[in-house]
PDB file of C-alpha atoms in Angstrom:
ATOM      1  CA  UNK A 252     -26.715 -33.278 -49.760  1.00 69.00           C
ATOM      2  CA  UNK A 253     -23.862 -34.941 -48.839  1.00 81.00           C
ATOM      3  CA  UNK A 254     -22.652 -36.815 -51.971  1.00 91.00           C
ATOM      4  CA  UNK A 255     -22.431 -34.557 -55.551  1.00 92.00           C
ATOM      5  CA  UNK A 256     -22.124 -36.655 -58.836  1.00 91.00           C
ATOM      6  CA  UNK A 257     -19.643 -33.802 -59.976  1.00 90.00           C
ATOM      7  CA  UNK A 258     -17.027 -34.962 -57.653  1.00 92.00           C
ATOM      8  CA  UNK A 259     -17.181 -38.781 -58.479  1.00 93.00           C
ATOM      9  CA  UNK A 260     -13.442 -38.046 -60.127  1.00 94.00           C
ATOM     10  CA  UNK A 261     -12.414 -36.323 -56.300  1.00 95.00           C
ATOM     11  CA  UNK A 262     -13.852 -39.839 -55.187  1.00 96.00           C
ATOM     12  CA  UNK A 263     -11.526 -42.086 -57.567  1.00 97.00           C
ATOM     13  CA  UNK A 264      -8.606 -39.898 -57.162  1.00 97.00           C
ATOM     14  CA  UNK A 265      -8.729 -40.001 -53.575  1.00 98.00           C
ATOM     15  CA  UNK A 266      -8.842 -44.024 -53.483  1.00 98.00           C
ATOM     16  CA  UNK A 267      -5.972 -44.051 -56.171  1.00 98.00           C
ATOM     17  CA  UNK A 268      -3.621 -41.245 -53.409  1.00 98.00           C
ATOM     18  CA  UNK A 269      -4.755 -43.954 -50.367  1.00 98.00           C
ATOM     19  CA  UNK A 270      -3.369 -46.960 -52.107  1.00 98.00           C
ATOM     20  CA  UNK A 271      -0.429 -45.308 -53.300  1.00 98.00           C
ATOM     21  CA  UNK A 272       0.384 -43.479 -49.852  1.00 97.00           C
ATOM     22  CA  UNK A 273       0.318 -46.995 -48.263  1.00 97.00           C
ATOM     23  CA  UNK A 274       2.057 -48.621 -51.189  1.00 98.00           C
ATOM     24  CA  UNK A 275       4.928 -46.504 -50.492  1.00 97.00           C
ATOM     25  CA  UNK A 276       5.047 -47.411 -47.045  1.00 95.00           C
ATOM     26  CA  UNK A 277       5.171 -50.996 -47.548  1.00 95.00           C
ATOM     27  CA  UNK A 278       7.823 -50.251 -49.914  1.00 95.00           C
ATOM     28  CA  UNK A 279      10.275 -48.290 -47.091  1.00 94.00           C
ATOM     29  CA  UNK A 280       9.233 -51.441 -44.960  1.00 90.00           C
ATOM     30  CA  UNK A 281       9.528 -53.855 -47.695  1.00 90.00           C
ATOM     31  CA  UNK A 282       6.389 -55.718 -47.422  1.00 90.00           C
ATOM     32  CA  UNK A 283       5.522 -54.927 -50.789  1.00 93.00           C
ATOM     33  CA  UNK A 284       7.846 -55.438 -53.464  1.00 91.00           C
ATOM     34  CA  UNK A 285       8.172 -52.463 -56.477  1.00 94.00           C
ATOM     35  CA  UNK A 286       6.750 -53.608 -59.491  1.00 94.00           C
ATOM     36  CA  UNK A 287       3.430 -55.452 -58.260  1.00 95.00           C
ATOM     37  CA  UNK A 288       4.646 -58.672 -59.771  1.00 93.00           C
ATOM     38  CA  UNK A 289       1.994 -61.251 -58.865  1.00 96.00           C
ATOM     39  CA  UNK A 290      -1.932 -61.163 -57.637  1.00 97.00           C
ATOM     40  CA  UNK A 291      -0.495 -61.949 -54.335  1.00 95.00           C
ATOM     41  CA  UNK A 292       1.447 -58.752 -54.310  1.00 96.00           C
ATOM     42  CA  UNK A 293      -1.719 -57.026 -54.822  1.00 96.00           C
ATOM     43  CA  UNK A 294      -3.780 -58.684 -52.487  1.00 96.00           C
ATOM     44  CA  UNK A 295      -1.413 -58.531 -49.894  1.00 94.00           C
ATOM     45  CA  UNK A 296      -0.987 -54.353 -50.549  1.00 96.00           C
ATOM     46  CA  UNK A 297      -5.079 -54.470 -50.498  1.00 96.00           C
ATOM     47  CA  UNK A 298      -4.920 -56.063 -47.548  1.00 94.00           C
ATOM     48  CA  UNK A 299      -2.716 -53.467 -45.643  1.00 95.00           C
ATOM     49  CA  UNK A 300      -5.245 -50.630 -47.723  1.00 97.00           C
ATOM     50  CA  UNK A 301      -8.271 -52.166 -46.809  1.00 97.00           C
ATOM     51  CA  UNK A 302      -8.849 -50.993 -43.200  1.00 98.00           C
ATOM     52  CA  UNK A 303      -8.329 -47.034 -44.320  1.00 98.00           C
ATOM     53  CA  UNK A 304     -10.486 -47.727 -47.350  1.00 98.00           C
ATOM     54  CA  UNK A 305     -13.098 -48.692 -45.467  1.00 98.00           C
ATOM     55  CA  UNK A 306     -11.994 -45.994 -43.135  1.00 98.00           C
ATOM     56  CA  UNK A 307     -12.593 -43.526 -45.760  1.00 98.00           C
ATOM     57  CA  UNK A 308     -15.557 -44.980 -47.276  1.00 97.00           C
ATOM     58  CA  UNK A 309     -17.109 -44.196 -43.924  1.00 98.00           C
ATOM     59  CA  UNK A 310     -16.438 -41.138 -42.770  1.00 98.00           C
ATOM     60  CA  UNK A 311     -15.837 -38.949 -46.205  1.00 97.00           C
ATOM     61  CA  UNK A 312     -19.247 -39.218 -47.085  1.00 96.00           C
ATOM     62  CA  UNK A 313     -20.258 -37.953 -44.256  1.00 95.00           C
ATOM     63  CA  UNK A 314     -17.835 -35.384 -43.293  1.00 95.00           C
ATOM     64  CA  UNK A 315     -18.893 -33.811 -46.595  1.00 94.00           C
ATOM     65  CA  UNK A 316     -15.913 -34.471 -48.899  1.00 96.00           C
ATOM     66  CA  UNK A 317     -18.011 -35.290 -52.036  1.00 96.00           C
ATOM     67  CA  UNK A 318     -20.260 -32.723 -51.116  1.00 92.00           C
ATOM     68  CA  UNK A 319     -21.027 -30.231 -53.996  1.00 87.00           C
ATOM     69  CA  UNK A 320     -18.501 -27.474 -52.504  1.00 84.00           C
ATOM     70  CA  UNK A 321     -15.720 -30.384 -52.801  1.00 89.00           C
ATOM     71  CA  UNK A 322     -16.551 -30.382 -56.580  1.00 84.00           C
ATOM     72  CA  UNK A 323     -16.239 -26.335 -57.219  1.00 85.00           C
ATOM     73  CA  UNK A 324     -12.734 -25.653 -55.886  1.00 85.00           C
ATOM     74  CA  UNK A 325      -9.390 -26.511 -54.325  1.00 86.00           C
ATOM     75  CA  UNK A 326     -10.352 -23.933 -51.242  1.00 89.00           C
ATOM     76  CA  UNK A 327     -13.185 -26.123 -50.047  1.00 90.00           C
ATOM     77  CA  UNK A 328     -11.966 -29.828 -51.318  1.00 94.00           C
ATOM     78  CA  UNK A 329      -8.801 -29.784 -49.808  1.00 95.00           C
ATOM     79  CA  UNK A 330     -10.305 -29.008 -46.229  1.00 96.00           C
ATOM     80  CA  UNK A 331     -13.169 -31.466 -46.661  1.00 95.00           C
ATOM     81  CA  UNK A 332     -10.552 -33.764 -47.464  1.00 96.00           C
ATOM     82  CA  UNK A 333      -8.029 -33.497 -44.531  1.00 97.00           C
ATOM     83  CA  UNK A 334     -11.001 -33.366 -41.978  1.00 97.00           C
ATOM     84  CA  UNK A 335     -12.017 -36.612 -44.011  1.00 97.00           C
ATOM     85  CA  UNK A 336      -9.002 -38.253 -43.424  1.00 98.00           C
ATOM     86  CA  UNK A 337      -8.365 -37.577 -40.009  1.00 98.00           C
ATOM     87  CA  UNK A 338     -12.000 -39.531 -38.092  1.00 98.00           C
ATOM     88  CA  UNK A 339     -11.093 -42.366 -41.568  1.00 98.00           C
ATOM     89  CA  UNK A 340      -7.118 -43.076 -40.693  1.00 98.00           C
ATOM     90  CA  UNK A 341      -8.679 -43.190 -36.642  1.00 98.00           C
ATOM     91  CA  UNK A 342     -11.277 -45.937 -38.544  1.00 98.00           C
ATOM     92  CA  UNK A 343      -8.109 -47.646 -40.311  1.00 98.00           C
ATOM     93  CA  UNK A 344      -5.914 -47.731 -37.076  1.00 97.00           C
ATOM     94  CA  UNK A 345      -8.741 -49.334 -35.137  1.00 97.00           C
ATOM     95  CA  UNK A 346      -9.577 -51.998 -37.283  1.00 97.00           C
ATOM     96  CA  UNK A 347      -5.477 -52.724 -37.355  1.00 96.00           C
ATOM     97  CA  UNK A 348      -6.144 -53.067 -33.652  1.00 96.00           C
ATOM     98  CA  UNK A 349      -7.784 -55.843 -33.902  1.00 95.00           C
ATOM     99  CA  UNK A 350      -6.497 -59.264 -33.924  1.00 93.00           C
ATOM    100  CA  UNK A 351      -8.272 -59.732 -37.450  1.00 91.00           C
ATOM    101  CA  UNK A 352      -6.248 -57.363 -39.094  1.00 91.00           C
ATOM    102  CA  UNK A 353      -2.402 -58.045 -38.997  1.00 85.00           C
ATOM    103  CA  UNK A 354      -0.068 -55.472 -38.265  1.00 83.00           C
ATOM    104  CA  UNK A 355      -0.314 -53.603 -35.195  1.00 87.00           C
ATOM    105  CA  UNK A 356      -1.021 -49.902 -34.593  1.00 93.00           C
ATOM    106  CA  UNK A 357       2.235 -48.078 -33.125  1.00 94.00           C
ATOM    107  CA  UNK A 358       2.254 -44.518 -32.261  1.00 96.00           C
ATOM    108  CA  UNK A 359       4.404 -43.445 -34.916  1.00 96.00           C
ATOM    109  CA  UNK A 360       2.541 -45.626 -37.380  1.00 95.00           C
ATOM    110  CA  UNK A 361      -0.465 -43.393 -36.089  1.00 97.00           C
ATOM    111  CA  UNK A 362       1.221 -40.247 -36.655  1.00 97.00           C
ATOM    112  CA  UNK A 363       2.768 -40.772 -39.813  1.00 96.00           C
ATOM    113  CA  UNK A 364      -0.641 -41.987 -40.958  1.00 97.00           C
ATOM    114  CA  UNK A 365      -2.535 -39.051 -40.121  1.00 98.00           C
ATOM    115  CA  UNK A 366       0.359 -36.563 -41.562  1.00 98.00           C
ATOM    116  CA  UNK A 367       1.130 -38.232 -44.497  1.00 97.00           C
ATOM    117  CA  UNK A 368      -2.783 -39.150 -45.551  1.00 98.00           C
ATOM    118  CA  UNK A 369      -3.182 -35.627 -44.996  1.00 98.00           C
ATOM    119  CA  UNK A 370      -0.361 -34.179 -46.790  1.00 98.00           C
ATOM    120  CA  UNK A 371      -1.521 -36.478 -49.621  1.00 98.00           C
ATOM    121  CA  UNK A 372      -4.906 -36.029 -50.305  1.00 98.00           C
ATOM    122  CA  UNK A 373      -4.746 -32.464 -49.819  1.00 97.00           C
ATOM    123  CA  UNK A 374      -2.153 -32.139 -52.271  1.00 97.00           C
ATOM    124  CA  UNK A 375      -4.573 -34.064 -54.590  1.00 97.00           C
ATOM    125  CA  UNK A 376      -6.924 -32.093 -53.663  1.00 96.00           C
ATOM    126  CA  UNK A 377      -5.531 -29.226 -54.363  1.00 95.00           C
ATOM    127  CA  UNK A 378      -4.187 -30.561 -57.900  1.00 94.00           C
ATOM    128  CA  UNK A 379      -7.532 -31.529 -58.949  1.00 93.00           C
ATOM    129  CA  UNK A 380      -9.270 -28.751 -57.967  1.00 89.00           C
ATOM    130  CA  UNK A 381      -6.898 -26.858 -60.528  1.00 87.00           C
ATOM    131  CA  UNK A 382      -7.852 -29.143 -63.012  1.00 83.00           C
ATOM    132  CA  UNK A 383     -11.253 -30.656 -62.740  1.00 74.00           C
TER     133      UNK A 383
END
């Protein structure tokens, strides 16, 4: 079984740590201002999201990192997780490719991507699994 109800709060957490990743980096490049102040600033943050969120929404489930052994412990989440992100940033940076998305796909964009997605949600990961 590859989804567990018991990690539905690994599932929210880890869409919260995307978004807020991301937010950060349109905040170093200043395409986002700091605080949200208008629905555009959200939608346009949602829009830079949206191609790892669907990304993730992918390939978690099926790499496993809702599975029930992501719900018992930091030792198995945070693994799940990282091997999660990797094939769902690789998602992300191909839609980006497109000429649909806006925004481009550079090699360091790539590579801080896959570092700092995986830094993040294993940190999470590891966090929750402390506390959930």
């Amino acid at each position: 079984n590859r989804v567990d109800r018991a990690a539905l709060p690994l599932a929210v957490g880890d869409l919260l740590v995307i978004v807020a990743f991301i937010y950060a980096g349109t905040l170093q490049h200043g395409t986002v201002p700091f605080p949200l102040a208008s629905a555009g600033d959200v939608v346009a943050l949602l829009g830079v999201a949206a191609p790892f969120l669907v990304g993730w929404i992918v390939a978690a489930p099926l790499i496993g990192a809702y599975s029930a052994g992501a719900a018992e412990s930091a030792k198995a989440s945070v693994p799940l997780a990282v091997r999660s992100w990797i094939p769902a940033a690789v998602i992300g940076l191909l839609i980006r490719a497109t000429p649909v998305v806006d925004g481009g796909v550079a090699i360091t964009f790539a590579i801080v991507m896959l570092l700092v997605g995986s830094v993040s949600l294993g940190v999470w990961r590891y966090v929750a699994g402390q506390f959930l």
